[in-house]
Short mmCIF file of C-alpha atoms in Angstrom, two decimals:
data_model
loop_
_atom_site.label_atom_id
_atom_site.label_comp_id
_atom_site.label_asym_id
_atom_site.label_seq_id
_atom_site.Cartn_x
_atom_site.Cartn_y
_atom_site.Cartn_z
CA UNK A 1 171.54 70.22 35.44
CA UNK A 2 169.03 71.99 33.38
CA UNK A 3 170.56 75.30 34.54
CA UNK A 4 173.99 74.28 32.51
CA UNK A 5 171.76 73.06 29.01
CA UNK A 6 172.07 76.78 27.54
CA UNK A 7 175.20 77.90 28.06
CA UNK A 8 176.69 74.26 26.68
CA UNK A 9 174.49 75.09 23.30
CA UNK A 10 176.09 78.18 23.27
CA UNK A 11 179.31 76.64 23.75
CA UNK A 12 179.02 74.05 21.12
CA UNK A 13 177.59 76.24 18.21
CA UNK A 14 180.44 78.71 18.79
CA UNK A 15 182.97 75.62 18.80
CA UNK A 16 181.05 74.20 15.59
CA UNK A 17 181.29 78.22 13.86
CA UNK A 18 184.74 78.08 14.37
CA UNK A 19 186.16 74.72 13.61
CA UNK A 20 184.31 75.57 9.85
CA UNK A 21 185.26 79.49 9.97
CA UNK A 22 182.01 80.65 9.28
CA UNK A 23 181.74 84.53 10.82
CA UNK A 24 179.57 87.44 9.38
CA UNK A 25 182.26 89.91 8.62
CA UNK A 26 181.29 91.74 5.87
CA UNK A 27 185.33 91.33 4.38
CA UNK A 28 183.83 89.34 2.01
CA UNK A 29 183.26 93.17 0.11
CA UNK A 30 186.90 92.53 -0.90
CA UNK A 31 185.85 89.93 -3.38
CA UNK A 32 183.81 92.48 -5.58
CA UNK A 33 186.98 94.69 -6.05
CA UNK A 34 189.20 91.50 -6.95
CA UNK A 35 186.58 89.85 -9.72
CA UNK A 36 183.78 91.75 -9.94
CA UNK A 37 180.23 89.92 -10.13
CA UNK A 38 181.95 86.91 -9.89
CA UNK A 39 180.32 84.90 -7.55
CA UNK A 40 181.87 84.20 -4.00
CA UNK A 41 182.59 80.60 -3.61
CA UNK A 42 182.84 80.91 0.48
CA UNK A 43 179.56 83.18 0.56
CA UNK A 44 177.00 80.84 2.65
CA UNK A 45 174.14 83.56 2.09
CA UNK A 46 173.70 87.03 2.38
CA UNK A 47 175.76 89.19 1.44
CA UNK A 48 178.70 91.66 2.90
CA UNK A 49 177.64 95.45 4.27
CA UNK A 50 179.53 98.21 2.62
CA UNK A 51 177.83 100.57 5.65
CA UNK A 52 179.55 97.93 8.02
CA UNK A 53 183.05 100.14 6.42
CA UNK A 54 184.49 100.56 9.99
CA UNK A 55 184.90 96.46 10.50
CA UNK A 56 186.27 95.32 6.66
CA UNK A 57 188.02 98.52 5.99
CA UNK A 58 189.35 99.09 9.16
CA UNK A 59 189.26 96.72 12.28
CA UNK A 60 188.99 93.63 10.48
CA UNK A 61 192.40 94.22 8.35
CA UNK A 62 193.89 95.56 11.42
CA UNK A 63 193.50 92.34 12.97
CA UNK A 64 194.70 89.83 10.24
CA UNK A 65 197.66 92.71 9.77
CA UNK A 66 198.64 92.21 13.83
CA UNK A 67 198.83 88.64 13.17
CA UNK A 68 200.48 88.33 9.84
CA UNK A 69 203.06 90.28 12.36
CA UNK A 70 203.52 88.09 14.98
CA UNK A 71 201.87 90.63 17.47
CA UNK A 72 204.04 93.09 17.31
CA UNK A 73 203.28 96.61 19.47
CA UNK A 74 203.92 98.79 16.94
CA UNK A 75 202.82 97.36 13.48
CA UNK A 76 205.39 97.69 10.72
CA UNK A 77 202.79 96.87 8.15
CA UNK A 78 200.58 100.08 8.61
CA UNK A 79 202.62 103.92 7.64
CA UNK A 80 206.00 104.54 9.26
CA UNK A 81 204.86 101.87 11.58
CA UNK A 82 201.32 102.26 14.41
CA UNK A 83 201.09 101.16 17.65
CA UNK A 84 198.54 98.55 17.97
CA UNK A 85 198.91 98.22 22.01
CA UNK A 86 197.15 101.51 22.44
CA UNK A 87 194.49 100.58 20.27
CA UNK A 88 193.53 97.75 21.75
CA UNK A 89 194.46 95.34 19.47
CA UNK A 90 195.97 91.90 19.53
CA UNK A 91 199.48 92.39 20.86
CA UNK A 92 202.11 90.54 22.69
CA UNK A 93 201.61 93.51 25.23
CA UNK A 94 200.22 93.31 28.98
CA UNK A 95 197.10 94.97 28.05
CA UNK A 96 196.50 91.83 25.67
CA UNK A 97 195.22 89.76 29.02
CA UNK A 98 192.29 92.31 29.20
CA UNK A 99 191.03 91.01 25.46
CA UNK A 100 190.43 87.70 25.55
CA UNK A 101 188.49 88.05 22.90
CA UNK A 102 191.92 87.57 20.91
CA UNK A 103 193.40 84.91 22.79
CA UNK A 104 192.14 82.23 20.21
CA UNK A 105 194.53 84.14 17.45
CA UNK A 106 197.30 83.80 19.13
CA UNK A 107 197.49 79.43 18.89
CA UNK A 108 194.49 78.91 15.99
CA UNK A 109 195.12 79.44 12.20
CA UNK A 110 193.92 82.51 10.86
CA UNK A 111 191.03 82.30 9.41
CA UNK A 112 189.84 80.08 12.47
CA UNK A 113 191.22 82.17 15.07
CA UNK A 114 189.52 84.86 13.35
CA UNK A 115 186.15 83.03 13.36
CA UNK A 116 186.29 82.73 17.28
CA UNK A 117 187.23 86.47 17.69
CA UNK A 118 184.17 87.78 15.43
CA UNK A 119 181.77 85.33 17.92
CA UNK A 120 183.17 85.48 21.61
CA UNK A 121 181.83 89.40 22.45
CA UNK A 122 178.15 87.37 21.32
CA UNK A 123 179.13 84.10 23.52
CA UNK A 124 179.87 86.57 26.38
CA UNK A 125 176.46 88.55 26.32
CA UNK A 126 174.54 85.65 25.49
CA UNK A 127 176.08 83.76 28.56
CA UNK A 128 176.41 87.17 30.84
CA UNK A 129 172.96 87.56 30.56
CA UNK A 130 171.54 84.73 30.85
CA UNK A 131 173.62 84.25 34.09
CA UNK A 132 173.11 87.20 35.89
CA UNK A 133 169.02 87.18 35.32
CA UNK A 134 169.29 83.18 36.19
CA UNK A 135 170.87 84.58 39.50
CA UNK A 136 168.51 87.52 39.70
CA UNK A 137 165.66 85.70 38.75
CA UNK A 138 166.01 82.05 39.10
CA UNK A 139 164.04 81.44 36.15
CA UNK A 140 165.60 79.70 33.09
CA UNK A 141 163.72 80.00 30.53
CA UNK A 142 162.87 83.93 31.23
CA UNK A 143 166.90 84.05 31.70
CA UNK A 144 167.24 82.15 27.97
CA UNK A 145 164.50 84.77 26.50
CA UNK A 146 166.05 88.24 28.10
CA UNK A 147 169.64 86.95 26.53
CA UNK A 148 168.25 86.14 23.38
CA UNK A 149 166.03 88.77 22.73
CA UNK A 150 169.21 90.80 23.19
CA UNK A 151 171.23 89.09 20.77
CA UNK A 152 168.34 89.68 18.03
CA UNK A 153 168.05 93.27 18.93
CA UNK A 154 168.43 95.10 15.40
CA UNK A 155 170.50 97.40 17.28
CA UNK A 156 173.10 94.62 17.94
CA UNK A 157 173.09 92.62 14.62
CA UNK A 158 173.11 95.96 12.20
CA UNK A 159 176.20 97.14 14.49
CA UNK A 160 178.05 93.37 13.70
CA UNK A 161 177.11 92.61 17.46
CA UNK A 162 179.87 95.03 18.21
CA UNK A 163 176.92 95.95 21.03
CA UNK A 164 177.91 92.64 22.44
CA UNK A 165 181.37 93.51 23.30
CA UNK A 166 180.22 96.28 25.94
CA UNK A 167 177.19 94.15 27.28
CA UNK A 168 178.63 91.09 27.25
CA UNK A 169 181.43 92.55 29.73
CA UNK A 170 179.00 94.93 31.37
CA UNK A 171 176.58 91.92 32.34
CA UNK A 172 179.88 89.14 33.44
CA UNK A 173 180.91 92.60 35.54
CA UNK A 174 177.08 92.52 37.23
CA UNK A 175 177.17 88.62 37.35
CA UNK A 176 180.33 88.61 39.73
CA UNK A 177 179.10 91.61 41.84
CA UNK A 178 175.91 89.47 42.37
CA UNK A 179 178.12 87.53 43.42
CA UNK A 180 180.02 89.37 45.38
CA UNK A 181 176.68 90.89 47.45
CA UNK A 182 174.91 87.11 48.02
CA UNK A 183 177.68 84.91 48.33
CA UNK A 184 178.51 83.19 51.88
CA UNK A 185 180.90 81.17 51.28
CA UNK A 186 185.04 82.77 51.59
CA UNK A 187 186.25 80.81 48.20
CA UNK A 188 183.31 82.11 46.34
CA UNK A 189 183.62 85.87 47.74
CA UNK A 190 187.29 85.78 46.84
CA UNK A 191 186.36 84.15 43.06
CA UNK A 192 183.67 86.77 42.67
CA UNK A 193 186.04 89.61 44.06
CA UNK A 194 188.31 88.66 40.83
CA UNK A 195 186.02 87.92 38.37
CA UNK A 196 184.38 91.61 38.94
CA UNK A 197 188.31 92.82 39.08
CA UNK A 198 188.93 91.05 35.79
CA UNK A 199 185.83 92.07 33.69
CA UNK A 200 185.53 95.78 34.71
CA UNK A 201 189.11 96.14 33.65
CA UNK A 202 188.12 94.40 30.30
CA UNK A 203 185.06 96.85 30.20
CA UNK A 204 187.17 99.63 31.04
CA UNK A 205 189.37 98.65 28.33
CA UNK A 206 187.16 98.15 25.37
CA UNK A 207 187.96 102.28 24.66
CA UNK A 208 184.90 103.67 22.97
CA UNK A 209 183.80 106.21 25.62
CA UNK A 210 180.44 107.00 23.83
CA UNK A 211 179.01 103.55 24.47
CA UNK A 212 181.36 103.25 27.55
CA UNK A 213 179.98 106.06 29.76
CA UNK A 214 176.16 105.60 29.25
CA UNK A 215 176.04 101.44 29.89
CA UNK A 216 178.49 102.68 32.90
CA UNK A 217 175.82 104.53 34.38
CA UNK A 218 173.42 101.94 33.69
CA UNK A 219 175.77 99.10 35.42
CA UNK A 220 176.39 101.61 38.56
CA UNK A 221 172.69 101.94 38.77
CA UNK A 222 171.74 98.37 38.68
CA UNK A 223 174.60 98.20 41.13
CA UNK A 224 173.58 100.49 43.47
CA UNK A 225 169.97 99.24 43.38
CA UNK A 226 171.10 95.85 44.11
CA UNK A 227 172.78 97.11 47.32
CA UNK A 228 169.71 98.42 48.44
CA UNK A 229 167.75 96.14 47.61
CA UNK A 230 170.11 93.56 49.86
CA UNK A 231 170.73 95.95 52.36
CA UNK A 232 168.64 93.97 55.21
CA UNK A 233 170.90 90.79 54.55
CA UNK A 234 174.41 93.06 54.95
CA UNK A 235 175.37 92.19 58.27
CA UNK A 236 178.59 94.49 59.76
CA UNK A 237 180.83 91.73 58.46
CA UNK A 238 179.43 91.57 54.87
CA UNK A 239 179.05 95.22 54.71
CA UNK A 240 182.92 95.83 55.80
CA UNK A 241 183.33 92.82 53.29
CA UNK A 242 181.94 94.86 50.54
CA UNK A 243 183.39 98.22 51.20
CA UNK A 244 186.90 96.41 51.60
CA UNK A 245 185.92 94.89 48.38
CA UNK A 246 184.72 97.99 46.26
CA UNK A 247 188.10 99.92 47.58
CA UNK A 248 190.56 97.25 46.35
CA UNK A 249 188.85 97.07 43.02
CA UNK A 250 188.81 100.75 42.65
CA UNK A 251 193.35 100.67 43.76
CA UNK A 252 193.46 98.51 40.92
CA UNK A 253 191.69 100.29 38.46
CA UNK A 254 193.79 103.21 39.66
CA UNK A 255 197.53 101.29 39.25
CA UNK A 256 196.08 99.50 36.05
CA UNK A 257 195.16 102.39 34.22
CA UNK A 258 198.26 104.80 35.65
CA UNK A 259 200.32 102.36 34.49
CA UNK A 260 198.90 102.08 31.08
CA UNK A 261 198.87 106.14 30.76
CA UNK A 262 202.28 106.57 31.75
CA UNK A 263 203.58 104.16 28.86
CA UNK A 264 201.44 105.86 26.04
CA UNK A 265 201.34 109.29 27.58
CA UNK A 266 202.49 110.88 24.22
CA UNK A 267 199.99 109.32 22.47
CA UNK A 268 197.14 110.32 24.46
CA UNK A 269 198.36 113.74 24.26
CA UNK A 270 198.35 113.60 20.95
CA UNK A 271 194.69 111.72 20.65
CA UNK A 272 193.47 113.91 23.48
CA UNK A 273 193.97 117.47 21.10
CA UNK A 274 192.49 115.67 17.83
CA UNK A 275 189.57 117.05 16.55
CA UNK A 276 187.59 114.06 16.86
CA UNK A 277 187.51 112.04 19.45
CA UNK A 278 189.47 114.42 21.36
CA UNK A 279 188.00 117.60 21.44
CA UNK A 280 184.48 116.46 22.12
CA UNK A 281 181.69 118.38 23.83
CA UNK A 282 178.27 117.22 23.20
CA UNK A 283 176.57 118.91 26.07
CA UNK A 284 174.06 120.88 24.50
CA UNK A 285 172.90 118.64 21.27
CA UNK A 286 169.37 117.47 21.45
CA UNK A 287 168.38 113.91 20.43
CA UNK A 288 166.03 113.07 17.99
CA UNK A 289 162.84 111.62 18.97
CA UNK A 290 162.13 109.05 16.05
CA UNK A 291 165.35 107.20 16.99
CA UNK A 292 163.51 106.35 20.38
CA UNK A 293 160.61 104.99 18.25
CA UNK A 294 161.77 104.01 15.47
CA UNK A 295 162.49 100.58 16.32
CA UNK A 296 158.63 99.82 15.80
CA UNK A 297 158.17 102.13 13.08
CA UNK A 298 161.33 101.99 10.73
CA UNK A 299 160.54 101.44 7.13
CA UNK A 300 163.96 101.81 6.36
CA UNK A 301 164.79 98.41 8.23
CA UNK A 302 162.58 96.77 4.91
CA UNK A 303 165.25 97.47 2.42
CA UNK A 304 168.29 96.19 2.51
CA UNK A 305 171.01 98.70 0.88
CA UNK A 306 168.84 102.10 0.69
CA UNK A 307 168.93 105.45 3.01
CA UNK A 308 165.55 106.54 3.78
CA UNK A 309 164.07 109.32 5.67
CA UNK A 310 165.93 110.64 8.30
CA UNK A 311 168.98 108.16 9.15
CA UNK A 312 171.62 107.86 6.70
CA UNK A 313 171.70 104.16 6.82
CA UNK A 314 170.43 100.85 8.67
CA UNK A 315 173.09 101.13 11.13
CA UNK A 316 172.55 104.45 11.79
CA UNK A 317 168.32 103.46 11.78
CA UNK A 318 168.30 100.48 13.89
CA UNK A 319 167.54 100.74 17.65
CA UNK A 320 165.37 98.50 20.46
CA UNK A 321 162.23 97.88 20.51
CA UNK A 322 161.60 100.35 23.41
CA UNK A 323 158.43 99.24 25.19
CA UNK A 324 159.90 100.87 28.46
CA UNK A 325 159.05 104.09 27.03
CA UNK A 326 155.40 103.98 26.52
CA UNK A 327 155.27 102.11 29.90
CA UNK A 328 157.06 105.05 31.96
CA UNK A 329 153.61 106.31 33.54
CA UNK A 330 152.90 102.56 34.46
CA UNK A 331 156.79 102.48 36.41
CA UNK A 332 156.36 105.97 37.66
CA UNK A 333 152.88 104.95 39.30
CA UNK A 334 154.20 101.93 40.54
CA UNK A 335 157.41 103.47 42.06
CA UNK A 336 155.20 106.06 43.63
CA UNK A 337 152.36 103.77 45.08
CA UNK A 338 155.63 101.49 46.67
CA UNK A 339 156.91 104.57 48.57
CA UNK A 340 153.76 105.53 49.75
CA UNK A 341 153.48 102.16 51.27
CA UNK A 342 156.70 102.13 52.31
CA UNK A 343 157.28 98.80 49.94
CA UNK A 344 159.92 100.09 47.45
CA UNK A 345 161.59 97.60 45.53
CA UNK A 346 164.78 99.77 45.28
CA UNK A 347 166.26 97.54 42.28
CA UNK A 348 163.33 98.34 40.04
CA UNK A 349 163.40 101.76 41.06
CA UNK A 350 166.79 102.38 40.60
CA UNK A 351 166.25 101.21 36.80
CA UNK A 352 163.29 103.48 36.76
CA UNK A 353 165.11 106.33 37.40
CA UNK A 354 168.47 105.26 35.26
CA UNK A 355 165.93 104.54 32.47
CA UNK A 356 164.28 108.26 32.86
CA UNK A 357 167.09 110.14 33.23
CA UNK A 358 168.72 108.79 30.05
CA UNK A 359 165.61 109.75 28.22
CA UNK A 360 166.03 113.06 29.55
CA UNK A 361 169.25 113.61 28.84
CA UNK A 362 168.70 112.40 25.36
CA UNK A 363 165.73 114.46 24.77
CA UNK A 364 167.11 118.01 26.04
CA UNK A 365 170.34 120.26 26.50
CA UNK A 366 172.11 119.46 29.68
CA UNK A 367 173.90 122.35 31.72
CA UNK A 368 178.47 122.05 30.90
CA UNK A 369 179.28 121.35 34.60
CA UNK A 370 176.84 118.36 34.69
CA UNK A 371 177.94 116.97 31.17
CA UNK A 372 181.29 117.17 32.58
CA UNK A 373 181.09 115.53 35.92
CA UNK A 374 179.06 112.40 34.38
CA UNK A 375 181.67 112.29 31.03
CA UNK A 376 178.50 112.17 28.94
CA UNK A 377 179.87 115.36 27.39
CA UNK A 378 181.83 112.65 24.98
CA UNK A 379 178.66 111.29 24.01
CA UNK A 380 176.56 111.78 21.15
CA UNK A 381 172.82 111.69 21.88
CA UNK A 382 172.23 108.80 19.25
CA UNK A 383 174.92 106.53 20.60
CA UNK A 384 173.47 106.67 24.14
CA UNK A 385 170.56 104.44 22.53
CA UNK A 386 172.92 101.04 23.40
CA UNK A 387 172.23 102.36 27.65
CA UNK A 388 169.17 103.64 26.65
CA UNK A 389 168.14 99.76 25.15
CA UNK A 390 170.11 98.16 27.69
CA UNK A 391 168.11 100.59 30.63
CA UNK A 392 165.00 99.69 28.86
CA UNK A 393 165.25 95.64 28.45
CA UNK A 394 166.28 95.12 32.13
CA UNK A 395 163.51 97.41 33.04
CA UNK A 396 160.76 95.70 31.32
CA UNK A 397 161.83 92.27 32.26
CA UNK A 398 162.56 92.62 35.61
CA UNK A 399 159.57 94.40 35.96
#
């Protein structure tokens, strides 16, 4: 019973939030262009972000425009008419059932189907992680910390938890492959089988590649390390189980996302030859060091509004509080004193190395053919600090 106390909090708050449409876009900005310093009547406290520019000016009116449309594919409301299916936004399209952060628009007024939108990514991290380290772990209140301390992260609330969107899936993707690995019973192998199905495609679906690809490596890792770690308790018949299991996914994924290239093919062609995103190649950048420590020592995080220093703004300037990297000599020591004894706990080593290689990659040039066969050639050094936090948090807890 206690096990089920979180996740109903979480539950009811987000039910309270949107049944009084209180959110934290920052669309509020709107209100200084219409009347000036005229104060904002619906303004609880704070005040909007004009950083946070890619949510008011662009997702967030993209949203209210698909609905004001009755979810039309291609939006008549934006140019000669966009297609909002290949965006991933809310549509009456197939791809819709791989959002359901949208459902709630499609039967709840605006402004509170809105309101449950801007929350659910943070109701799915919250509750993915708190799950999958209550499975891992067994420990509640450890599993309510982890998930909280992620939601507070500065990295997640200066992005508009839009961090929560690709952990919240990521960790609901680990929860049913847990799962998947430990269950016994044939109706709860078949459930987990699905639910990993379901919330990889939703992962795969999100479409940002540069947060995409690095948290992908870090979910494969954990993955892998999990399978090793469990690899006494795989019998033949859970092992064939597993193998069956990973190859159907992967079909799916296949047939999902062939199907969904085939129907915007000309669009991708034309996306794929853009400048930006398309033409990316970020093999050789280097990262820069204070955004791996800056976390602790960001004096720009004490202002509100102002650039400071070396980021251009607190977006740009927040990050995680990266303990994991001052403890690396205590992990590698570890790691090396279990193999010596033939003791290796391969889950924590397996975040070990995940954890090291990201800092390596983020610290120095990588060689074309390696940046190409991992994708991380479409991602910037600075916005591999969402695997590099995720990497790090797992590591130090589970450690």
């Amino acid at each position: 019973m206690k096990k089920i106390v979180f996740p109903f909090g979480i539950v009811v708050i987000y039910v309270f939030l949107t049944f009084f449409k209180i959110h934290s876009s920052s669309i509020g900005i709107y209100h200084q262009f219409f009347y000036g310093s005229k104060k904002d009547q619906n303004l609880i406290f704070g005040q909007p972000r004009p950083i946070r520019s890619d949510e008011w000016l662009v997702v967030t009116p993209k949203i209210i425009s698909a609905y004001r449309s009755g979810f039309k594919k291609v939006n008549p409301y934006l140019g000669f008419g966009e297609n909002f299916a290949v965006q991933g936004l809310p549509t009456v399209h197939w791809r819709t059932i791989f959002h359901p952060e949208y459902w709630p628009l499609f039967f709840l007024p605006l402004e509170n189907g809105f309101t449950a939108t801007w929350w659910f990514p943070t109701v799915l991290m919250l509750l993915g992680i708190y799950l999958f380290m209550l499975i891992l772990t067994g420990d509640i209140l450890a599993s309510i910390l982890i998930s909280l301390v992620f939601f507070f992260t500065p990295f997640n609330q200066w992005w508009s938890y839009w961090p929560s969107k690709f952990l919240g899936y990521g960790s609901f993707t680990l929860v049913f492959f847990l799962l998947l690995l430990k269950s016994e019973r044939t109706f709860v192998k078949i459930s987990a089988l699905l639910g990993f199905l379901y919330f990889s495609l939703c992962f795969i679906f999100i479409q940002y590649p540069p947060f995409q690809i690095p948290v992908g490596w870090v979910i494969f890792s954990f993955a892998v390390g999990l399978i090793l770690k469990e690899r006494r308790s795989l019998n033949k018949k859970n092992l064939l189980w597993l193998i069956s299991a990973l190859v159907f996914v992967g079909a799916i994924h296949i047939l999902v996302l062939a199907k969904f290239y085939i129907e915007f093919k000309d669009i991708i062609q034309i996306i794929r030859n853009t400048v930006y995103p398309g033409k990316r190649f970020v093999a050789n950048s280097l990262g820069n060091f204070l955004l791996l420590i800056n976390g602790f020592y960001n004096i720009q995080l004490l202002d509100d509004f102002k650039g400071s220093g070396p980021f251009p703004n607190q977006s740009e300037a927040s990050n995680f509080f990266l303990l994991s990297l001052f403890a690396l000599p205590v992990y590698f020591w570890v790691s090396v004193n279990q193999i010596k004894k033939k003791k290796v706990n391969y889950l924590f080593l397996s975040l070990t190395f995940v954890f090291s290689a990201l800092i390596l990659w983020f610290l120095l040039p990588i060689p074309s053919f390696l940046a190409k066969s991992t994708l991380l050639y479409l991602v910037p050094k600075k916005r591999g600090l969402i695997a590099i936090g995720f990497s790090a948090y797992l590591l130090m807890f589970y450690f």
